[in-house]
XYZ file of C-alpha atoms in Angstrom:
153
model
C 0.120 16.863 -29.584
C 2.539 15.095 -27.615
C 3.466 14.054 -24.096
C 4.484 11.417 -21.890
C 4.991 8.405 -20.190
C 7.375 6.920 -17.547
C 6.701 3.543 -15.541
C 9.004 2.683 -12.624
C 9.624 0.363 -10.097
C 10.500 -0.103 -6.789
C 11.470 -3.098 -4.190
C 9.572 -2.979 -0.794
C 10.408 -6.897 -0.088
C 13.017 -9.666 -1.167
C 13.584 -13.015 -0.306
C 13.420 -16.487 -1.608
C 10.392 -16.979 -1.048
C 8.042 -13.495 -1.045
C 8.814 -10.430 -3.334
C 6.542 -7.136 -3.275
C 7.020 -4.578 -5.694
C 5.394 -1.253 -6.510
C 4.707 0.061 -9.854
C 4.383 3.441 -10.767
C 3.549 5.786 -14.010
C 3.536 9.140 -14.183
C 2.127 10.273 -17.698
C 1.305 13.827 -19.442
C -0.446 14.955 -22.351
C -0.497 18.427 -24.312
C -3.103 20.334 -22.206
C -3.522 18.460 -19.210
C -2.769 20.660 -16.185
C -0.492 18.838 -14.400
C 1.298 15.263 -14.310
C -0.901 11.903 -13.760
C 0.669 9.287 -11.206
C -0.986 5.902 -9.916
C 1.041 3.062 -8.452
C -0.344 -0.774 -8.759
C 1.317 -3.112 -6.164
C 2.418 -6.765 -6.951
C 2.723 -9.622 -4.480
C 4.362 -13.268 -5.636
C 4.978 -16.059 -2.999
C 7.658 -17.544 -4.463
C 6.900 -21.232 -2.655
C 4.119 -21.194 -3.576
C 4.185 -19.850 -7.121
C 1.073 -17.004 -6.847
C -0.218 -13.653 -6.662
C -0.374 -12.872 -3.079
C -3.740 -11.945 -1.839
C -4.930 -10.426 1.540
C -6.822 -13.713 2.795
C -3.324 -15.298 2.703
C -2.174 -12.924 4.982
C -4.114 -12.436 7.682
C -6.818 -14.750 9.877
C -10.372 -14.718 8.442
C -12.437 -12.000 10.947
C -9.671 -11.460 12.901
C -10.420 -7.498 12.448
C -7.426 -7.014 10.486
C -8.904 -4.455 8.107
C -10.551 -2.518 10.942
C -6.583 -2.425 12.193
C -4.947 -1.331 9.193
C -7.433 1.412 8.762
C -7.861 2.820 12.135
C -3.473 2.895 11.840
C -4.176 5.085 8.350
C -6.133 7.475 9.736
C -4.433 8.155 12.645
C -1.036 8.509 10.629
C -2.154 10.025 7.225
C -3.903 12.864 9.946
C -0.543 13.038 11.601
C 0.783 13.686 8.324
C -1.051 15.983 7.159
C -1.870 17.795 10.213
C -1.271 21.555 9.941
C -2.041 21.329 6.246
C -5.827 22.503 4.743
C -6.149 19.767 2.533
C -6.912 17.364 3.086
C -9.221 17.227 5.840
C -10.432 14.027 8.465
C -13.825 12.981 5.852
C -11.391 13.259 2.917
C -8.675 11.023 4.352
C -11.559 9.029 6.362
C -12.655 8.412 2.856
C -9.906 7.459 0.710
C -8.438 5.111 3.291
C -12.266 3.630 2.999
C -11.415 3.175 -0.525
C -7.971 2.020 -0.469
C -7.340 -0.528 3.037
C -8.959 -4.263 1.539
C -7.678 -3.037 -2.145
C -6.008 -6.096 -3.766
C -3.637 -4.020 -5.940
C -2.579 -0.836 -3.087
C -0.687 -2.543 -0.453
C 2.788 -3.624 0.334
C 5.391 -6.159 2.469
C 7.846 -4.541 3.860
C 10.726 -5.748 7.077
C 8.970 -2.745 9.200
C 5.709 -4.159 8.100
C 2.631 -4.136 5.920
C 2.451 -0.544 3.470
C -0.433 0.486 2.386
C -0.288 3.119 -0.881
C -2.321 5.929 -1.605
C -1.967 7.885 -5.542
C -1.504 11.334 -5.193
C -4.816 11.401 -6.176
C -6.642 10.428 -2.946
C -5.090 13.730 -0.969
C -3.247 16.535 -3.461
C -2.270 17.349 -6.846
C -2.327 14.412 -8.831
C 1.375 14.370 -9.625
C 2.390 15.244 -6.806
C 3.186 11.334 -6.016
C 2.297 8.308 -3.783
C 1.292 8.260 0.434
C 2.313 5.310 2.215
C 1.900 4.104 5.729
C 3.588 1.405 7.470
C 1.709 -0.944 9.873
C 3.836 -2.294 12.495
C 3.932 -6.562 12.557
C 2.843 -5.795 15.799
C -0.033 -4.030 15.173
C -1.287 -6.884 12.945
C 0.549 -9.917 15.488
C -2.953 -11.010 15.880
C -4.337 -10.803 12.583
C -1.774 -12.511 10.740
C -2.043 -15.788 10.176
C 0.507 -18.565 11.202
C 1.174 -20.594 8.336
C 1.169 -17.627 6.848
C 3.658 -15.268 4.580
C 4.076 -13.103 7.375
C 3.761 -15.260 10.898
C 8.281 -15.415 10.636
C 8.048 -12.056 9.209
C 7.010 -10.752 12.913
C 9.316 -11.215 15.683
């Protein structure tokens, strides 16, 4: 037997009313070909005392998932340009799986961040990939009464 487990976290955003955290865990067990990695995000509204959901950030029927998906597809294709893998089809499939997942997004000062685990695109221990969608691109979709409204310039 034998193996290892490591849990770490990253504070993407924190102020008096909102905290956005990314928890990453890496594990390896004897006989595995490589380390495994996965992340879970946690976004909390300190003013309302509850975990945030995407519906708290964006107006319903604003098309926010399409805006985010389009931005992720474009940026990930740029990130992987010239690589053999992943191809556009695999990127699109991963974007479809991840965008809208309540445990795969963060808030940063620069925008709305989508987190893709390493196993979405390559060797499972290679680390996560992120795409930051600028608040500007989401301006029309952001709820005026939601926690992101004050971050949009």
